[in-house]
Short mmCIF file of C-alpha atoms and ligand atoms in Angstrom, two decimals:
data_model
loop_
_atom_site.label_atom_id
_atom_site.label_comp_id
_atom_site.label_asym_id
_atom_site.label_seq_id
_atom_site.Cartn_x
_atom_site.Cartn_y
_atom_site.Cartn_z
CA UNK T 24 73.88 29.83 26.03
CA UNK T 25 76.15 28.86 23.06
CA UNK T 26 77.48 30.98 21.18
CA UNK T 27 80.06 29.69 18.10
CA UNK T 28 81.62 32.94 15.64
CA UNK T 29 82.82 31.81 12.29
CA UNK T 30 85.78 34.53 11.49
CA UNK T 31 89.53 34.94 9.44
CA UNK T 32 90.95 36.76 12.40
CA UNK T 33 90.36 34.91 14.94
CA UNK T 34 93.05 36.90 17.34
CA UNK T 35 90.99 39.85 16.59
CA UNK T 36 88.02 38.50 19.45
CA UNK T 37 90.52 37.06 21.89
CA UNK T 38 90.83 40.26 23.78
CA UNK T 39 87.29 41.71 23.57
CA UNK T 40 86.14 37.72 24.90
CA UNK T 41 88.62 37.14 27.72
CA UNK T 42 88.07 40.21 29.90
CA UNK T 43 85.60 41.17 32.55
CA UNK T 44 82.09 40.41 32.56
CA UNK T 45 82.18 38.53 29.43
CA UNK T 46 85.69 35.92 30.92
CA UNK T 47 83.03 35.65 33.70
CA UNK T 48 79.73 34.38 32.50
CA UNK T 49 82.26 31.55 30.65
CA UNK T 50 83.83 30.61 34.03
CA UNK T 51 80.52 30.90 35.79
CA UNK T 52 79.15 28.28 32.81
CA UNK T 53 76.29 30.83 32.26
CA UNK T 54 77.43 31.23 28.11
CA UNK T 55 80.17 28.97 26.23
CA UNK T 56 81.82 30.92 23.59
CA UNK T 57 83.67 29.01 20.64
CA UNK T 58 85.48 30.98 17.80
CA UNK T 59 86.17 29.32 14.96
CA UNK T 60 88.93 29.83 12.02
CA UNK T 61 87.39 29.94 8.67
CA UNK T 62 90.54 29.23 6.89
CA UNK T 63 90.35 25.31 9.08
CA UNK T 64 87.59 24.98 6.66
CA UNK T 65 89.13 25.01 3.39
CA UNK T 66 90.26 22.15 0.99
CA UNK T 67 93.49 24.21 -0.25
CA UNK T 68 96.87 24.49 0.16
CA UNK T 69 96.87 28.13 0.73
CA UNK T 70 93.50 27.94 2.97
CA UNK T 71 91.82 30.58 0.67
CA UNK T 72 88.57 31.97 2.00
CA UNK T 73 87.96 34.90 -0.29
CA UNK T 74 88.14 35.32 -4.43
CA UNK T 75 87.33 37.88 -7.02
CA UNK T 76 83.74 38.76 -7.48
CA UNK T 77 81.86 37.64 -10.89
CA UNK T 78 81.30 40.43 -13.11
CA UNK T 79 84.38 42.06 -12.64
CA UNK T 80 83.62 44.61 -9.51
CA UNK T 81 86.55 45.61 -7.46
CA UNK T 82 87.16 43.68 -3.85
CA UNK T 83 87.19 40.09 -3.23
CA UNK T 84 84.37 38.00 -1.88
CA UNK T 85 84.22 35.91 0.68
CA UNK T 86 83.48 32.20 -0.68
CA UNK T 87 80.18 30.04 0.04
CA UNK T 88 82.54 26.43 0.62
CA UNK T 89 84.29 26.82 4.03
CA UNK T 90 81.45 28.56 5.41
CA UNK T 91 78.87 26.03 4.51
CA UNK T 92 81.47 23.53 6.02
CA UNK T 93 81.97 25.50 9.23
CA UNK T 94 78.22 26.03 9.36
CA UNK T 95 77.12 22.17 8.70
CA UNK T 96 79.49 20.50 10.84
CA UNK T 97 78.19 23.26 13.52
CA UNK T 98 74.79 22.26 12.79
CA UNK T 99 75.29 18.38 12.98
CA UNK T 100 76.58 18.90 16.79
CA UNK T 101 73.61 20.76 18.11
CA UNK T 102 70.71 22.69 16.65
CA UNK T 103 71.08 26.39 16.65
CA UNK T 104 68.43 29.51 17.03
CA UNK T 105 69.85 31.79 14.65
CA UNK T 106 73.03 32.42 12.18
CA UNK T 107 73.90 35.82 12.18
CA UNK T 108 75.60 37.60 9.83
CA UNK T 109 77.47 40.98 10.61
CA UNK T 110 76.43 43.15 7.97
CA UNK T 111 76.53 46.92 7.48
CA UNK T 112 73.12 46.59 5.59
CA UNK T 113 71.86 44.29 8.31
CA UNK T 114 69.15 44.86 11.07
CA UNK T 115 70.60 47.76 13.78
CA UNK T 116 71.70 46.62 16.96
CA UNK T 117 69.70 47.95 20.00
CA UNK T 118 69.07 46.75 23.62
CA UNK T 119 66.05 44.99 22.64
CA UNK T 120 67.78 42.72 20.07
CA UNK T 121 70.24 42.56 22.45
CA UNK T 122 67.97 41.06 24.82
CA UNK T 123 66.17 39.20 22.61
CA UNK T 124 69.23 36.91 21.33
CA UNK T 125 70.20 37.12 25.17
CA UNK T 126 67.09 34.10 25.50
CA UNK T 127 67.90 32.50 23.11
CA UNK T 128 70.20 28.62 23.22
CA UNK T 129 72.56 28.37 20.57
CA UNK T 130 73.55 30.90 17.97
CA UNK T 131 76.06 30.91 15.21
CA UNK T 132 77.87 34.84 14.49
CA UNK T 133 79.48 34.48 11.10
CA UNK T 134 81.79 37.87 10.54
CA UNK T 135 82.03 39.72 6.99
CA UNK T 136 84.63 40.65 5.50
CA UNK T 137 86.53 41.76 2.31
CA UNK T 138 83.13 42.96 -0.05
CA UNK T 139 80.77 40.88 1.40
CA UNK T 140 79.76 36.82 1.24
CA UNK T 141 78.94 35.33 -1.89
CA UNK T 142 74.61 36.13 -1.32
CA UNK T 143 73.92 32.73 -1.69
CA UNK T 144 75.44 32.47 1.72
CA UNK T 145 72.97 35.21 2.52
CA UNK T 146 70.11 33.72 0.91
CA UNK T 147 70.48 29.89 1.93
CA UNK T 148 72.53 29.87 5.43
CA UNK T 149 71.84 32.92 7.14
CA UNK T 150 68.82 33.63 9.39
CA UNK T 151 69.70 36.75 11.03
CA UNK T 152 71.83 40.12 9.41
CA UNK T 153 72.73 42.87 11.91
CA UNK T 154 74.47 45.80 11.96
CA UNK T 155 76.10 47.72 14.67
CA UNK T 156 75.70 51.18 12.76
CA UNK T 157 75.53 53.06 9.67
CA UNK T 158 79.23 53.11 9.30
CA UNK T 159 81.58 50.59 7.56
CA UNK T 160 84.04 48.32 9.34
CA UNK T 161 87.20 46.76 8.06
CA UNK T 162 85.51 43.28 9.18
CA UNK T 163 82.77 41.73 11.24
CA UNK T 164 84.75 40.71 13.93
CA UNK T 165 84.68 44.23 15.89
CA UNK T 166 80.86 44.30 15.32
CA UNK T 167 81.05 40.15 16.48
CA UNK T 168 82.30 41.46 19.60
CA UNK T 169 79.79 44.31 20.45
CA UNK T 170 77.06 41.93 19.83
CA UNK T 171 78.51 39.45 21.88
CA UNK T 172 79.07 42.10 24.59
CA UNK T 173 75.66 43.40 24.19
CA UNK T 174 74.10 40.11 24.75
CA UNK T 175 76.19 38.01 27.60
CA UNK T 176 75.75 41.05 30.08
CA UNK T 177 72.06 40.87 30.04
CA UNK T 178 71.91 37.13 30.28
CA UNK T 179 70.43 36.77 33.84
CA UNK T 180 73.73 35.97 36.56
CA UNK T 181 76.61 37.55 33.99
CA UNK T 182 76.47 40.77 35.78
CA UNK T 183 76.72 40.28 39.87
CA UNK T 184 74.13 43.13 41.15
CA UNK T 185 71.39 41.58 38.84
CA UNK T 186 69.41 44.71 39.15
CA UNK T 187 71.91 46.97 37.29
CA UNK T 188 71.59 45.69 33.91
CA UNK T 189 68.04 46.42 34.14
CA UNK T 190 68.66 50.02 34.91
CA UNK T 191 70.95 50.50 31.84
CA UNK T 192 70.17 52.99 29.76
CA UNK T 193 68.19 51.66 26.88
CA UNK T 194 66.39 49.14 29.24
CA UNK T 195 63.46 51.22 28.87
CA UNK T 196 64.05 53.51 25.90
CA UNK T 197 65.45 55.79 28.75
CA UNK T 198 68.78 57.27 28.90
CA UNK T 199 69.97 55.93 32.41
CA UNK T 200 70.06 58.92 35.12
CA UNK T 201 73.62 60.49 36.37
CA UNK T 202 75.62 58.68 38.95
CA UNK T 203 78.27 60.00 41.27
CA UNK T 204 80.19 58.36 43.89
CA UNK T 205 82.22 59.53 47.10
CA UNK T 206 83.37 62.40 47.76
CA UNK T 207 80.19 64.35 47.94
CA UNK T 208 82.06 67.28 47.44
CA UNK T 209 85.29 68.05 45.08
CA UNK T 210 86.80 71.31 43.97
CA UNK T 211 83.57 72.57 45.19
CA UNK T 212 81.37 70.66 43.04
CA UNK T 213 78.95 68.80 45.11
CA UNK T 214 76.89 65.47 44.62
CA UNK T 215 73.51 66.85 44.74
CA UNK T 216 72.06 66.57 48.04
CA UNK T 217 69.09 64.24 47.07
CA UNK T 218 71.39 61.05 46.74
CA UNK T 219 73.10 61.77 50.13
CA UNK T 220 69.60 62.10 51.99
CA UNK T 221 68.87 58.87 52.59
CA UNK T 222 65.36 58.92 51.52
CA UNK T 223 64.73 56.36 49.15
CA UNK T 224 61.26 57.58 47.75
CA UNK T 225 62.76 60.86 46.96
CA UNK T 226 66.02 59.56 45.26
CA UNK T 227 64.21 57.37 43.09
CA UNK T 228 61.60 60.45 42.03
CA UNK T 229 64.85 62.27 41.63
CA UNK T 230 66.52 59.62 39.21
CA UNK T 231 63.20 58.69 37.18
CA UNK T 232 63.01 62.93 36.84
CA UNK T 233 66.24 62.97 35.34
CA UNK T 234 66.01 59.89 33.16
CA UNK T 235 62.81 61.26 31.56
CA UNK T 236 64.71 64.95 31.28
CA UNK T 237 67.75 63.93 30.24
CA UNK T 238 66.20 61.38 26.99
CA UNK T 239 63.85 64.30 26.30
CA UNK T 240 67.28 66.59 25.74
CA UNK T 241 70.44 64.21 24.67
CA UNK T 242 67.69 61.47 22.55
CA UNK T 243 63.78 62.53 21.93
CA UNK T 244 63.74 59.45 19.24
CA UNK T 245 63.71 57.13 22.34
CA UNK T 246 60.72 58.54 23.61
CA UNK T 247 59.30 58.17 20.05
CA UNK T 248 60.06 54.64 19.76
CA UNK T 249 58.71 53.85 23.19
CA UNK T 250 55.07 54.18 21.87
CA UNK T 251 55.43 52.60 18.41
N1 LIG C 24 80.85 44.95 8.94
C1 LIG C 24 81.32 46.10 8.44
N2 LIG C 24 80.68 47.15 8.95
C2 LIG C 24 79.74 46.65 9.82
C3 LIG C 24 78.75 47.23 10.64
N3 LIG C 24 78.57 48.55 10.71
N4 LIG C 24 77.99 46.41 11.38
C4 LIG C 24 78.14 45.07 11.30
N5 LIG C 24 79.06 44.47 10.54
C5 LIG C 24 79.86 45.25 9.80
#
């Protein structure tokens, strides 16, 4: 998988990109992540990238030039799935997009900023809008990074015990079950004694019990959006 984000602060996604699981899948080969400086694709001295809105509002836009540059030469090296843009007014983020754009080749992640893109960037270059929550960021580049995150651990050899991401929570609308690890017993609190007795029929009962209690307490809506 390719993925190529189009961003002003580049340094901003170097440390979220080069750790763990994520540094991984890029050594392994399994995802090839390219981040690109917007301000390499302007035609200005001063490499601007934003200017003031028409009609007067407040804020500063983000112009449509250097991203349709950064976005065509993209596109004349290989043919991409989706360009995404990270929006607050976008599409939420949840394990199933996650997944989804986890199958998918190429993909382009283009981060807001400032008041927005000029909407023709919106309306002509952009396939894909998502949000990662109904709050606002200073820029896209934190949200660039949770999608990112979101989708390289699910593609298929990122993550070494291949059956764990599929017992995340959200795999199946479920909120994952607790997990505890030696001792068995500290302060007096013990592990309960399910996990510890060895019978695998049992522990598994055990942890689909508590998956289906716990999302039925901490997050009904899951259950909810299980049968739509
Ligand atoms: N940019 C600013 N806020 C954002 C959000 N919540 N999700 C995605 N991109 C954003």
């Amino acid at each position: 998988m390719r993925i190529d984000i189009i961003t002003v602060l580049p340094e901003l996604l170097e440390s979220p990109l080069g750790h763990s699981i994520i540094k991984r899948a890029q050594s392994k080969g399994l995802v090839d992540i390219a981040v690109h400086n917007l301000r390499d694709y302007t035609d200005d001295s001063r490499r601007t990238v934003d200017d003031y809105p028409f009609g007067g509002e407040a804020g500063m836009v983000m112009k449509i030039e250097p991203i349709w540059r950064c976005i065509s030469k993209l596109q004349s090296e290989r043919s991409y799935d989706e360009v995404i843009y990270t929006s607050p007014d976008g599409e939420r983020l949840d394990q199933r997009c996650a997944n989804s754009l986890s199958l998918l080749g190429n993909i382009i992640i283009l981060c807001g900023h400032y008041k927005g893109v000029d909407h023709r960037v919106r309306e002509h270059l952009i396939t894909r809008e998502i949000s990662i929550g109904d709050y606002v960021l200073t820029g896209g580049e934190l949200a660039a990074a949770v999608i990112v995150d979101s989708v390289v651990r699910v593609v298929p050899g990122a993550i070494g015990d291949e059956a764990s991401a599929l017992t995340d929570t959200f795999q199946d609308d479920l909120l994952a079950p607790p997990v505890y690890t030696r001792p068995a017993e500290f302060n007096g609190w013990r592990v309960p004694d399910v996990l510890l007795s060895g019978n695998f029929k049992e522990i598994s009962l055990w942890q689909e019990r508590q998956a289906m209690e716990r999302t039925e307490r901490l997050r009904p809506d899951l259950l909810k959006k299980g049968l739509e």
